[in-house]
Short mmCIF file of C-alpha atoms and ligand atoms in Angstrom, two decimals:
data_model
loop_
_atom_site.label_atom_id
_atom_site.label_comp_id
_atom_site.label_asym_id
_atom_site.label_seq_id
_atom_site.Cartn_x
_atom_site.Cartn_y
_atom_site.Cartn_z
CA ARG A 818 0.00 0.00 0.00
CA THR A 819 1.48 3.34 -1.01
CA SER A 820 1.28 5.88 1.75
CA TYR A 821 -0.07 9.37 1.26
CA ILE A 822 3.42 10.83 1.73
CA GLU A 823 4.95 8.50 -0.86
CA LYS A 824 2.21 9.44 -3.30
CA ALA A 825 2.75 13.12 -2.62
CA MET A 826 6.52 12.73 -3.07
CA LYS A 827 6.03 10.86 -6.32
CA ALA A 828 3.70 13.54 -7.60
CA GLN A 829 6.21 16.19 -6.61
CA SER A 830 9.17 14.39 -8.20
CA HIS A 831 7.10 14.00 -11.33
CA HIS A 832 6.75 17.76 -11.59
CA GLN A 833 10.00 18.80 -10.02
CA LEU A 834 12.77 19.52 -12.41
CA ASN A 835 15.86 17.46 -11.68
CA VAL A 836 19.12 18.91 -12.98
CA LEU A 837 22.70 17.60 -12.72
CA PHE A 838 25.61 20.01 -12.68
CA LEU A 839 29.10 18.94 -13.69
CA PRO A 840 31.72 21.57 -12.87
CA TYR A 841 35.33 21.41 -14.08
CA PRO A 842 37.70 21.39 -11.10
CA THR A 843 39.44 24.72 -11.32
CA PRO A 844 38.19 27.70 -9.25
CA GLY A 845 37.39 29.94 -12.23
CA HIS A 846 34.98 27.31 -13.54
CA MET A 847 33.86 25.62 -10.36
CA ILE A 848 33.02 28.66 -8.25
CA PRO A 849 30.50 30.15 -10.72
CA MET A 850 28.97 26.77 -11.53
CA VAL A 851 28.41 25.85 -7.88
CA VAL A 852 26.80 29.24 -7.35
CA THR A 853 24.59 28.66 -10.39
CA THR A 854 23.55 25.30 -8.97
CA ARG A 855 22.53 27.00 -5.74
CA LEU A 856 20.62 29.57 -7.75
CA PHE A 857 18.63 26.86 -9.51
CA ALA A 858 17.85 25.25 -6.13
CA LYS A 859 16.65 28.58 -4.77
CA HIS A 860 14.27 28.73 -7.73
CA GLY A 861 12.67 25.40 -6.90
CA VAL A 862 14.79 23.01 -8.98
CA SER A 863 16.12 19.76 -7.50
CA VAL A 864 19.87 19.85 -8.16
CA THR A 865 22.89 17.58 -7.78
CA ILE A 866 26.53 18.60 -8.19
CA ILE A 867 28.90 15.82 -9.19
CA THR A 868 32.51 16.20 -8.09
CA THR A 869 35.37 14.57 -6.19
CA GLN A 870 35.92 14.67 -2.42
CA ALA A 871 38.59 17.36 -2.12
CA ASN A 872 36.69 19.62 -4.51
CA ALA A 873 33.43 19.11 -2.65
CA LEU A 874 35.13 20.31 0.54
CA THR A 875 35.61 23.76 -1.01
CA PHE A 876 31.86 24.39 -1.19
CA GLN A 877 30.00 21.75 0.87
CA LYS A 878 29.29 24.04 3.82
CA ALA A 879 27.22 26.33 1.62
CA ILE A 880 25.33 23.36 0.21
CA ASP A 881 24.59 22.05 3.73
CA VAL A 882 23.19 25.43 4.72
CA ASP A 883 20.97 25.55 1.62
CA PHE A 884 19.81 21.98 2.28
CA SER A 885 18.93 22.79 5.87
CA CYS A 886 16.85 25.70 4.59
CA GLY A 887 14.75 23.19 2.66
CA TYR A 888 16.24 23.44 -0.83
CA HIS A 889 16.64 20.29 -2.90
CA ILE A 890 20.38 20.37 -3.28
CA ARG A 891 23.08 17.76 -2.78
CA THR A 892 26.57 16.76 -3.80
CA GLN A 893 27.38 13.39 -5.33
CA VAL A 894 31.01 12.55 -4.62
CA ILE A 895 33.11 10.23 -6.77
CA PRO A 896 36.68 9.07 -6.08
CA PHE A 897 39.61 10.81 -7.80
CA PRO A 898 42.18 8.34 -9.25
CA ALA A 899 45.08 9.87 -7.27
CA ASP A 900 47.07 6.59 -7.12
CA GLN A 901 46.74 5.88 -10.81
CA VAL A 902 48.09 9.28 -11.84
CA GLY A 903 50.72 9.37 -9.08
CA LEU A 904 49.36 12.23 -6.99
CA PRO A 905 49.09 12.53 -3.21
CA ASP A 906 45.60 12.38 -1.72
CA GLY A 907 43.58 15.57 -1.90
CA VAL A 908 45.28 17.04 -4.99
CA GLU A 909 42.29 17.13 -7.33
CA ASN A 910 42.04 20.68 -8.61
CA ILE A 911 44.01 22.45 -11.36
CA LYS A 912 44.91 25.18 -8.88
CA ASP A 913 46.81 22.66 -6.71
CA SER A 914 49.56 22.19 -9.30
CA THR A 915 52.83 23.76 -8.27
CA THR A 916 54.86 22.22 -11.13
CA PRO A 917 54.07 21.61 -14.83
CA GLU A 918 54.22 17.83 -14.20
CA MET A 919 51.54 18.06 -11.54
CA LEU A 920 49.37 20.05 -13.89
CA GLY A 921 49.55 17.17 -16.40
CA GLN A 922 48.77 14.57 -13.71
CA ILE A 923 45.75 16.46 -12.38
CA SER A 924 44.35 17.04 -15.89
CA HIS A 925 44.83 13.37 -16.67
CA GLY A 926 43.05 12.34 -13.47
CA ILE A 927 40.11 14.57 -14.39
CA LEU A 928 39.89 12.99 -17.86
CA MET A 929 39.77 9.56 -16.21
CA LEU A 930 36.54 10.47 -14.39
CA LYS A 931 34.50 10.31 -17.59
CA ASP A 932 33.18 6.75 -17.12
CA GLN A 933 32.11 7.43 -13.54
CA PHE A 934 30.30 10.59 -14.67
CA GLU A 935 28.46 8.72 -17.40
CA LEU A 936 27.36 5.97 -15.02
CA LEU A 937 25.95 8.57 -12.68
CA PHE A 938 24.05 10.28 -15.50
CA GLN A 939 22.35 6.95 -16.14
CA ASP A 940 21.70 6.19 -12.45
CA LEU A 941 20.36 9.58 -11.49
CA GLN A 942 18.12 9.98 -14.55
CA PRO A 943 18.17 13.80 -14.66
CA ASP A 944 15.85 15.93 -16.80
CA CYS A 945 18.77 18.05 -17.94
CA ILE A 946 22.55 18.28 -17.48
CA VAL A 947 24.49 21.51 -17.13
CA THR A 948 28.12 20.77 -17.90
CA ASP A 949 31.27 22.83 -18.08
CA PHE A 950 32.48 23.65 -21.59
CA CYS A 951 35.56 21.51 -20.87
CA TYR A 952 33.37 18.38 -21.09
CA PRO A 953 32.39 18.38 -24.79
CA TRP A 954 31.57 14.63 -24.69
CA THR A 955 28.53 15.33 -22.49
CA VAL A 956 26.63 16.37 -25.65
CA GLU A 957 26.59 12.68 -26.63
CA SER A 958 25.75 11.55 -23.07
CA ALA A 959 22.71 13.84 -23.07
CA ALA A 960 21.68 12.65 -26.54
CA LYS A 961 21.83 9.02 -25.34
CA LEU A 962 19.55 9.87 -22.42
CA GLY A 963 17.29 11.99 -24.61
CA ILE A 964 17.69 15.06 -22.37
CA PRO A 965 19.01 18.58 -22.99
CA ARG A 966 22.61 19.51 -22.26
CA LEU A 967 23.33 23.10 -21.35
CA PHE A 968 26.81 24.39 -22.09
CA PHE A 969 28.27 26.37 -19.18
CA TYR A 970 30.85 28.91 -20.32
CA SER A 971 32.83 30.69 -17.65
CA SER A 972 33.90 33.72 -19.64
CA SER A 973 32.41 36.62 -21.60
CA TYR A 974 30.30 36.65 -24.75
CA PHE A 975 32.87 39.08 -26.07
CA SER A 976 35.73 36.61 -25.67
CA ASN A 977 33.73 33.83 -27.28
CA CYS A 978 32.91 36.08 -30.27
CA VAL A 979 36.59 37.02 -30.66
CA SER A 980 37.69 33.42 -30.34
CA HIS A 981 35.11 32.30 -32.89
CA SER A 982 36.25 34.98 -35.35
CA ILE A 983 39.94 34.15 -34.94
CA ARG A 984 39.35 30.42 -35.40
CA LYS A 985 37.25 31.05 -38.48
CA HIS A 986 39.22 33.81 -40.26
CA ARG A 987 42.73 33.33 -38.82
CA PRO A 988 43.50 37.06 -39.33
CA HIS A 989 46.80 36.86 -37.42
CA GLU A 990 48.32 34.55 -40.03
CA SER A 991 48.52 37.20 -42.75
CA LEU A 992 50.89 39.46 -40.80
CA VAL A 993 54.57 39.76 -41.53
CA SER A 994 55.61 40.44 -37.96
CA ASP A 995 54.48 39.73 -34.41
CA THR A 996 54.47 43.40 -33.52
CA HIS A 997 51.95 44.34 -36.22
CA LYS A 998 48.32 44.63 -35.20
CA PHE A 999 45.40 42.96 -36.92
CA THR A 1000 41.69 43.77 -36.63
CA ILE A 1001 39.29 41.07 -35.48
CA PRO A 1002 36.88 40.45 -38.38
CA GLY A 1003 33.12 40.51 -37.92
CA LEU A 1004 32.90 42.56 -34.71
CA PRO A 1005 30.73 45.69 -34.54
CA GLN A 1006 33.67 47.65 -33.07
CA ARG A 1007 37.24 47.94 -34.27
CA ILE A 1008 39.27 45.71 -31.97
CA GLU A 1009 42.98 45.28 -32.63
CA MET A 1010 45.49 42.79 -31.31
CA THR A 1011 48.94 41.42 -32.06
CA PRO A 1012 49.47 37.71 -32.86
CA PRO A 1013 51.28 36.83 -29.58
CA GLN A 1014 48.21 37.98 -27.61
CA VAL A 1015 46.04 35.31 -29.23
CA ALA A 1016 45.41 32.17 -27.14
CA GLU A 1017 48.21 29.67 -27.78
CA TRP A 1018 45.96 26.96 -29.22
CA GLU A 1019 44.30 29.45 -31.56
CA ARG A 1020 47.49 31.13 -32.76
CA THR A 1021 49.17 27.95 -34.00
CA LYS A 1022 47.67 24.52 -34.26
CA ASN A 1023 49.08 22.31 -31.50
CA GLU A 1024 48.03 19.24 -29.56
CA THR A 1025 45.40 21.15 -27.58
CA THR A 1026 43.81 22.85 -30.61
CA GLY A 1027 41.62 19.85 -31.42
CA TYR A 1028 40.51 19.62 -27.81
CA PHE A 1029 39.41 23.26 -27.78
CA ASP A 1030 37.77 23.00 -31.19
CA ALA A 1031 35.68 20.13 -29.81
CA MET A 1032 34.69 22.23 -26.79
CA PHE A 1033 33.44 25.11 -28.89
CA GLU A 1034 31.79 22.79 -31.38
CA SER A 1035 29.94 21.13 -28.52
CA GLU A 1036 28.31 24.49 -27.78
CA THR A 1037 26.63 24.53 -31.19
CA LYS A 1038 25.36 20.99 -30.60
CA SER A 1039 23.96 21.77 -27.15
CA TYR A 1040 20.38 22.64 -26.30
CA GLY A 1041 21.65 26.04 -25.27
CA ALA A 1042 24.30 27.87 -23.30
CA LEU A 1043 24.48 29.53 -19.89
CA TYR A 1044 26.53 32.70 -19.58
CA ASN A 1045 27.60 34.23 -16.31
CA SER A 1046 27.39 37.73 -17.70
CA PHE A 1047 24.67 40.36 -17.83
CA HIS A 1048 22.81 42.07 -20.62
CA GLU A 1049 23.78 45.61 -19.63
CA LEU A 1050 27.49 44.71 -19.72
CA GLU A 1051 27.85 43.30 -23.23
CA SER A 1052 24.45 43.20 -24.96
CA VAL A 1053 25.96 43.79 -28.42
CA TYR A 1054 28.11 40.70 -28.07
CA GLU A 1055 25.29 38.69 -26.49
CA GLN A 1056 23.34 39.35 -29.70
CA LEU A 1057 26.32 38.74 -31.97
CA HIS A 1058 27.00 35.43 -30.26
CA GLN A 1059 23.39 34.33 -30.61
CA SER A 1060 23.20 35.29 -34.28
CA THR A 1061 26.62 33.79 -35.16
CA LEU A 1062 26.15 30.48 -33.39
CA GLY A 1063 22.43 30.20 -33.92
CA ILE A 1064 21.77 28.60 -30.54
CA LYS A 1065 19.86 29.81 -27.53
CA SER A 1066 21.79 31.26 -24.66
CA TRP A 1067 20.68 32.50 -21.28
CA THR A 1068 22.53 35.36 -19.65
CA ILE A 1069 22.08 34.90 -15.91
CA GLY A 1070 24.90 36.73 -14.14
CA PRO A 1071 26.50 37.99 -12.14
CA VAL A 1072 25.65 34.80 -10.25
CA SER A 1073 28.06 35.44 -7.41
CA SER A 1074 26.38 38.53 -5.97
CA TRP A 1075 23.00 36.91 -6.53
CA VAL A 1076 23.75 34.09 -4.10
CA ASN A 1077 26.63 35.12 -1.81
CA LYS A 1078 24.79 37.75 0.17
CA ASP A 1079 26.32 37.81 3.64
CA ASP A 1080 29.93 38.24 4.68
CA ARG A 1081 30.34 34.66 5.89
CA GLN A 1082 29.26 33.27 2.52
CA LYS A 1083 31.49 35.74 0.72
CA ALA A 1084 34.45 34.92 2.95
CA ASN A 1085 34.30 31.16 2.67
CA ARG A 1086 33.33 30.86 -0.95
CA GLY A 1087 35.53 28.49 -2.95
CA HIS A 1088 37.85 27.68 -0.08
CA LYS A 1089 38.13 24.86 2.41
CA GLU A 1090 39.32 26.71 5.49
CA ASP A 1091 37.12 29.14 7.36
CA LEU A 1092 38.19 32.74 7.49
CA GLU A 1093 39.38 34.01 10.89
CA LEU A 1094 36.90 36.22 12.70
CA GLU A 1095 39.12 39.26 12.76
CA PRO A 1096 41.56 38.85 9.93
CA GLN A 1097 44.62 41.09 9.88
CA TRP A 1098 43.93 42.32 6.37
CA LEU A 1099 40.56 43.64 7.54
CA ASN A 1100 42.09 45.62 10.39
CA TRP A 1101 44.67 46.93 7.97
CA LEU A 1102 42.04 47.96 5.40
CA ASN A 1103 39.88 49.55 8.09
CA SER A 1104 42.76 51.89 8.83
CA LYS A 1105 42.83 53.17 5.24
CA GLN A 1106 40.90 55.96 3.56
CA ASN A 1107 38.07 55.19 1.14
CA GLU A 1108 39.18 54.16 -2.34
CA SER A 1109 42.86 54.50 -1.47
CA VAL A 1110 43.99 50.86 -1.76
CA LEU A 1111 44.75 48.86 -4.89
CA TYR A 1112 43.92 45.12 -4.81
CA VAL A 1113 46.37 43.02 -6.84
CA CYS A 1114 45.50 39.44 -7.75
CA PHE A 1115 46.15 37.24 -10.76
CA GLY A 1116 43.41 34.69 -10.15
CA SER A 1117 43.60 31.20 -8.79
CA LEU A 1118 46.20 29.64 -11.11
CA MET A 1119 48.90 32.07 -12.14
CA ARG A 1120 52.34 31.96 -10.55
CA LEU A 1121 54.72 34.72 -11.66
CA PRO A 1122 58.44 34.25 -12.42
CA HIS A 1123 60.78 35.59 -9.77
CA ALA A 1124 61.97 38.49 -11.95
CA GLN A 1125 58.34 39.55 -12.49
CA LEU A 1126 57.57 39.43 -8.76
CA VAL A 1127 60.57 41.69 -8.17
CA GLU A 1128 59.42 44.21 -10.81
CA LEU A 1129 55.89 44.21 -9.46
CA ALA A 1130 57.07 44.67 -5.88
CA HIS A 1131 59.18 47.68 -6.88
CA GLY A 1132 56.42 49.06 -9.10
CA LEU A 1133 53.86 48.90 -6.31
CA GLU A 1134 56.24 50.35 -3.75
CA HIS A 1135 57.30 53.24 -5.98
CA SER A 1136 53.75 54.09 -7.06
CA GLY A 1137 53.19 55.69 -3.67
CA HIS A 1138 49.76 54.07 -3.35
CA SER A 1139 48.71 51.45 -0.79
CA PHE A 1140 48.02 47.92 -1.94
CA ILE A 1141 46.93 44.40 -0.98
CA TRP A 1142 48.76 41.81 -3.07
CA VAL A 1143 47.82 38.13 -3.28
CA ILE A 1144 50.86 35.98 -4.10
CA ARG A 1145 50.74 32.32 -5.14
CA LYS A 1146 54.13 30.79 -4.55
CA LYS A 1147 56.02 28.27 -6.63
CA ASP A 1148 57.87 25.36 -5.08
CA GLY A 1149 61.45 25.54 -3.85
CA ASN A 1150 62.82 28.96 -4.76
CA GLU A 1151 64.77 30.17 -1.75
CA ASN A 1152 65.94 33.30 -3.48
CA GLU A 1153 62.35 34.27 -4.08
CA ASP A 1154 61.26 33.40 -0.56
CA SER A 1155 63.84 35.65 1.04
CA PHE A 1156 63.13 38.55 -1.33
CA LEU A 1157 59.40 38.38 -0.64
CA GLN A 1158 59.83 38.01 3.11
CA GLU A 1159 62.05 41.07 3.17
CA PHE A 1160 59.54 42.99 1.05
CA GLU A 1161 56.61 41.95 3.25
CA LYS A 1162 58.49 43.10 6.35
CA LYS A 1163 59.29 46.47 4.83
CA MET A 1164 55.70 47.02 3.67
CA LYS A 1165 54.40 46.12 7.13
CA GLU A 1166 56.71 48.68 8.71
CA ASN A 1167 55.78 51.52 6.40
CA LYS A 1168 52.10 50.39 6.31
CA LYS A 1169 52.05 50.73 2.53
CA GLY A 1170 51.31 47.19 1.54
CA PHE A 1171 49.72 44.00 2.80
CA ILE A 1172 50.55 40.58 1.35
CA ILE A 1173 48.12 37.65 1.38
CA TRP A 1174 49.69 34.29 0.60
CA ASN A 1175 48.00 31.91 -1.85
CA TRP A 1176 44.29 32.57 -1.31
CA ALA A 1177 42.37 35.72 -0.43
CA PRO A 1178 38.68 36.22 0.33
CA GLN A 1179 38.39 38.27 -2.85
CA LEU A 1180 34.67 39.07 -2.69
CA LEU A 1181 35.00 40.56 0.79
CA ILE A 1182 38.10 42.54 -0.05
CA LEU A 1183 36.62 44.04 -3.22
CA ASP A 1184 33.54 45.14 -1.29
CA HIS A 1185 35.57 47.03 1.31
CA PRO A 1186 35.21 50.82 0.93
CA ALA A 1187 38.99 51.31 1.19
CA ILE A 1188 39.55 49.48 -2.11
CA GLY A 1189 39.76 51.85 -5.08
CA GLY A 1190 40.79 49.58 -7.93
CA MET A 1191 42.12 46.20 -8.92
CA VAL A 1192 45.06 44.85 -10.87
CA THR A 1193 43.60 41.85 -12.65
CA HIS A 1194 44.79 39.12 -15.01
CA CYS A 1195 41.37 39.54 -16.71
CA GLY A 1196 39.95 36.21 -15.59
CA TRP A 1197 36.22 36.58 -16.19
CA ASN A 1198 35.12 35.95 -12.60
CA SER A 1199 37.52 38.55 -11.25
CA ILE A 1200 36.26 41.04 -13.83
CA LEU A 1201 32.63 40.43 -12.87
CA GLU A 1202 33.51 40.72 -9.20
CA SER A 1203 35.36 43.99 -9.75
CA VAL A 1204 32.53 45.36 -11.90
CA SER A 1205 29.97 44.33 -9.26
CA ALA A 1206 31.98 46.26 -6.70
CA GLY A 1207 32.09 49.28 -9.05
CA LEU A 1208 35.88 49.26 -9.39
CA PRO A 1209 37.98 50.22 -12.42
CA MET A 1210 40.88 47.93 -13.27
CA ILE A 1211 44.49 47.77 -14.36
CA THR A 1212 44.46 45.00 -16.95
CA TRP A 1213 47.33 42.55 -17.02
CA PRO A 1214 46.17 39.53 -19.04
CA MET A 1215 48.29 36.39 -18.92
CA PHE A 1216 46.80 33.39 -20.72
CA ALA A 1217 43.81 31.87 -22.56
CA GLU A 1218 41.04 34.34 -23.44
CA GLN A 1219 42.23 36.94 -20.93
CA PHE A 1220 43.71 39.18 -23.64
CA TYR A 1221 40.26 39.25 -25.29
CA ASN A 1222 38.62 40.21 -22.00
CA GLU A 1223 41.18 42.99 -21.68
CA LYS A 1224 39.89 44.49 -24.96
CA LEU A 1225 36.35 44.46 -23.58
CA LEU A 1226 37.46 46.36 -20.47
CA VAL A 1227 39.75 48.85 -22.20
CA ASP A 1228 38.24 49.47 -25.65
CA VAL A 1229 34.53 48.70 -25.19
CA LEU A 1230 33.61 49.43 -21.56
CA LYS A 1231 36.44 51.89 -20.95
CA ILE A 1232 36.95 50.90 -17.33
CA GLY A 1233 40.45 49.45 -17.68
CA VAL A 1234 44.00 50.76 -18.01
CA PRO A 1235 46.29 48.29 -19.80
CA VAL A 1236 49.67 47.59 -18.24
CA GLY A 1237 50.92 46.60 -21.70
CA ALA A 1238 51.10 42.80 -21.51
CA LYS A 1239 52.25 41.42 -24.83
CA GLU A 1240 52.35 37.65 -24.76
CA ASN A 1241 49.75 34.98 -24.03
CA LYS A 1242 51.38 32.28 -21.87
CA PHE A 1243 50.33 30.06 -18.99
CA TRP A 1244 52.70 30.11 -16.01
CA THR A 1245 54.06 26.66 -16.83
CA SER A 1246 55.51 27.94 -20.13
CA LEU A 1247 56.74 31.34 -18.94
CA GLY A 1248 60.47 32.02 -19.06
CA GLU A 1249 62.51 33.58 -16.27
CA ASP A 1250 62.18 37.18 -17.45
CA ALA A 1251 59.79 39.90 -16.37
CA ALA A 1252 57.25 40.74 -19.07
CA VAL A 1253 56.35 44.10 -17.55
CA GLY A 1254 58.86 46.48 -15.97
CA ARG A 1255 58.49 48.53 -12.78
CA GLU A 1256 58.25 51.87 -14.66
CA GLU A 1257 55.15 50.74 -16.58
CA ILE A 1258 53.61 49.48 -13.35
CA VAL A 1259 54.19 52.79 -11.58
CA LYS A 1260 52.67 54.66 -14.54
CA VAL A 1261 49.40 52.72 -14.62
CA VAL A 1262 48.96 52.61 -10.84
CA VAL A 1263 49.42 56.38 -10.63
CA LEU A 1264 46.94 56.85 -13.49
CA LEU A 1265 44.25 54.59 -12.01
CA MET A 1266 44.61 55.49 -8.33
CA GLY A 1267 45.34 59.20 -8.84
CA SER A 1268 42.81 61.97 -9.29
CA SER A 1269 43.08 62.55 -13.04
CA GLN A 1270 39.95 63.24 -15.08
CA GLU A 1271 40.49 59.95 -16.93
CA SER A 1272 40.46 57.98 -13.70
CA LYS A 1273 37.38 59.81 -12.40
CA GLU A 1274 35.49 58.97 -15.57
CA MET A 1275 36.47 55.33 -15.46
CA ARG A 1276 35.34 55.20 -11.86
CA LYS A 1277 31.99 56.73 -12.81
CA ARG A 1278 31.45 54.21 -15.61
CA ALA A 1279 32.40 51.32 -13.31
CA ARG A 1280 29.88 52.51 -10.69
CA LYS A 1281 27.15 52.70 -13.32
CA LEU A 1282 27.86 49.11 -14.34
CA SER A 1283 27.82 48.06 -10.70
CA ASP A 1284 24.33 49.54 -10.34
CA ALA A 1285 23.22 47.68 -13.47
CA ALA A 1286 24.75 44.46 -12.08
CA LYS A 1287 22.60 44.85 -8.98
CA ARG A 1288 19.39 45.62 -10.87
CA THR A 1289 19.72 42.80 -13.39
CA ILE A 1290 19.43 40.09 -10.72
CA GLU A 1291 16.45 41.66 -8.97
CA GLU A 1292 12.91 40.58 -9.79
CA GLY A 1293 12.08 42.01 -13.21
CA GLY A 1294 15.76 42.45 -14.19
CA HIS A 1295 17.20 40.85 -17.35
CA SER A 1296 19.18 38.09 -15.64
CA TYR A 1297 16.34 37.35 -13.23
CA ASN A 1298 13.86 37.00 -16.09
CA ASN A 1299 16.27 34.89 -18.12
CA LEU A 1300 16.75 32.42 -15.29
CA THR A 1301 13.05 32.02 -14.55
CA GLN A 1302 12.26 31.73 -18.27
CA LEU A 1303 14.91 29.00 -18.65
CA ILE A 1304 13.57 27.02 -15.70
CA ASP A 1305 10.01 27.30 -17.07
CA GLU A 1306 11.19 26.14 -20.47
CA LEU A 1307 13.00 23.13 -18.99
CA LYS A 1308 9.90 22.26 -16.98
CA SER A 1309 7.64 22.30 -20.02
CA LEU A 1310 10.21 20.26 -21.90
CA LYS A 1311 10.11 17.67 -19.11
CA ILE A 1312 6.34 17.48 -19.25
CA SER A 1313 6.37 17.09 -23.03
CA MET A 1314 9.01 14.33 -22.98
N1 UDP B 1509 39.80 33.82 -6.05
C1 UDP B 1509 39.69 34.09 -4.72
N2 UDP B 1509 40.84 34.27 -4.01
C2 UDP B 1509 42.07 34.21 -4.58
C3 UDP B 1509 42.17 33.94 -5.97
C4 UDP B 1509 41.02 33.76 -6.67
O1 UDP B 1509 38.59 34.17 -4.15
O2 UDP B 1509 43.07 34.39 -3.89
C5 UDP B 1509 38.58 33.60 -6.83
C6 UDP B 1509 38.16 34.85 -7.58
O3 UDP B 1509 37.38 35.68 -6.75
C7 UDP B 1509 37.39 34.25 -8.76
C8 UDP B 1509 38.12 32.95 -9.01
O4 UDP B 1509 38.80 32.61 -7.81
O5 UDP B 1509 36.06 34.00 -8.39
C9 UDP B 1509 39.15 33.06 -10.12
O6 UDP B 1509 38.51 33.08 -11.35
P1 UDP B 1509 39.00 34.00 -12.53
O7 UDP B 1509 38.07 33.75 -13.68
O8 UDP B 1509 39.09 35.41 -12.11
O9 UDP B 1509 40.47 33.53 -12.88
P2 UDP B 1509 41.22 32.09 -12.97
O10 UDP B 1509 41.57 31.70 -11.61
O11 UDP B 1509 40.27 31.14 -13.63
O12 UDP B 1509 42.42 32.39 -13.81
#
């Protein structure tokens, strides 16, 4: 005999949308996807995140809180093949690699998870899967199950449009020299770049080119795409992307400020350890005037060569402005350790600078009134977080599509000052030299943090975008409407299936 409760639960599960989320284990992809999962749960969807143990630890507390509030949200943990790829336990995220070899081992371990993922798709029988763009094979998994796959892209529409144009037209190949600029074909605005700024796998065909081609091709074969961006930020490129690719996309960002409302959530987002109650950086920032401090961070992955750290240290010191600098260290460089320790000590004494090692609570820091700008590597999440906080940026792109994002900030939105980075390289293939000298650093810091008309106008534009970022996620805003429309569409699709 079926009880009343069982019947009611069956009826509910029949109507309730059940969505699986598959994030790629690197903070720039995982953080926004976990937040998106929570957003779906808060809008009545039953959601499951699939990941490995060490990765789950970076966000599980937030999931537990949501669950205890009555949302249908859970994490499904699968084992990471640490032994098989020769890694110590707990090293399961791209950001954990401190050597190029480790990077290869972690990536290989992630690839090996495919069979376990597919088995879970079959077991859990979702109505839809939302998968990171790094898992192109999930298009076929969804087709086998007869359900939609949504492509989750963790960067801008703008960068995807540029990337699409470069892959299609290969404009950089017609130039005689690497210092000549080319114009990106097919964009509504004139955007110029030099060949070395193009992503490595797009500039010349190499072993990863095919992998990336498959990722982007999988977008066109998906039911649609999810973009953590917002209409008011890049509507022209949202439209261009939709008309070029001919698939649906939903613009639902900035997801982070939509979900991480209180300080505790902001502080502990994306990180295993809890933040101390009265962190030193907070006391230090509280002692500073409004908008007087520059926040310097190159994302979750980048590790700078020693010579570049030295140039940056001198540049920051000589700029005369206060700063908080997040440094991710490399293994075993004693020379570097002693230089940085000395520098940290000096900055503490003269109260000019504060160093945070390895991981900073970025959302909290950017929200602090003493922060007046950010030096960013142009990772998309950092850009959205800086824009949400209404801060202009010094742009210092390093790898992947970051040079494209720089163009959006500098040429389109006009809220960025370029430091003059010239070459697209991940930290594992960087040489020993400094790419940017201390004089250039001083120049851009003085320009951004000073009181010039140019800086005031950038600040004004950044504040306007911050207001738009707040409105778009409120009831009736573009992103809000897009999310609810998507959920309604997936529900009617479920009923019709
Ligand atoms: N992040 C952070 N603390 C750090 C470094 C990074 O909270 O010390 C977060 C940052 O706020 C952002 C993400 O990690 O949400 C990094 O993503 P992004 O796209 O900016 O760059 P990536 O790390 O992918 O290069």
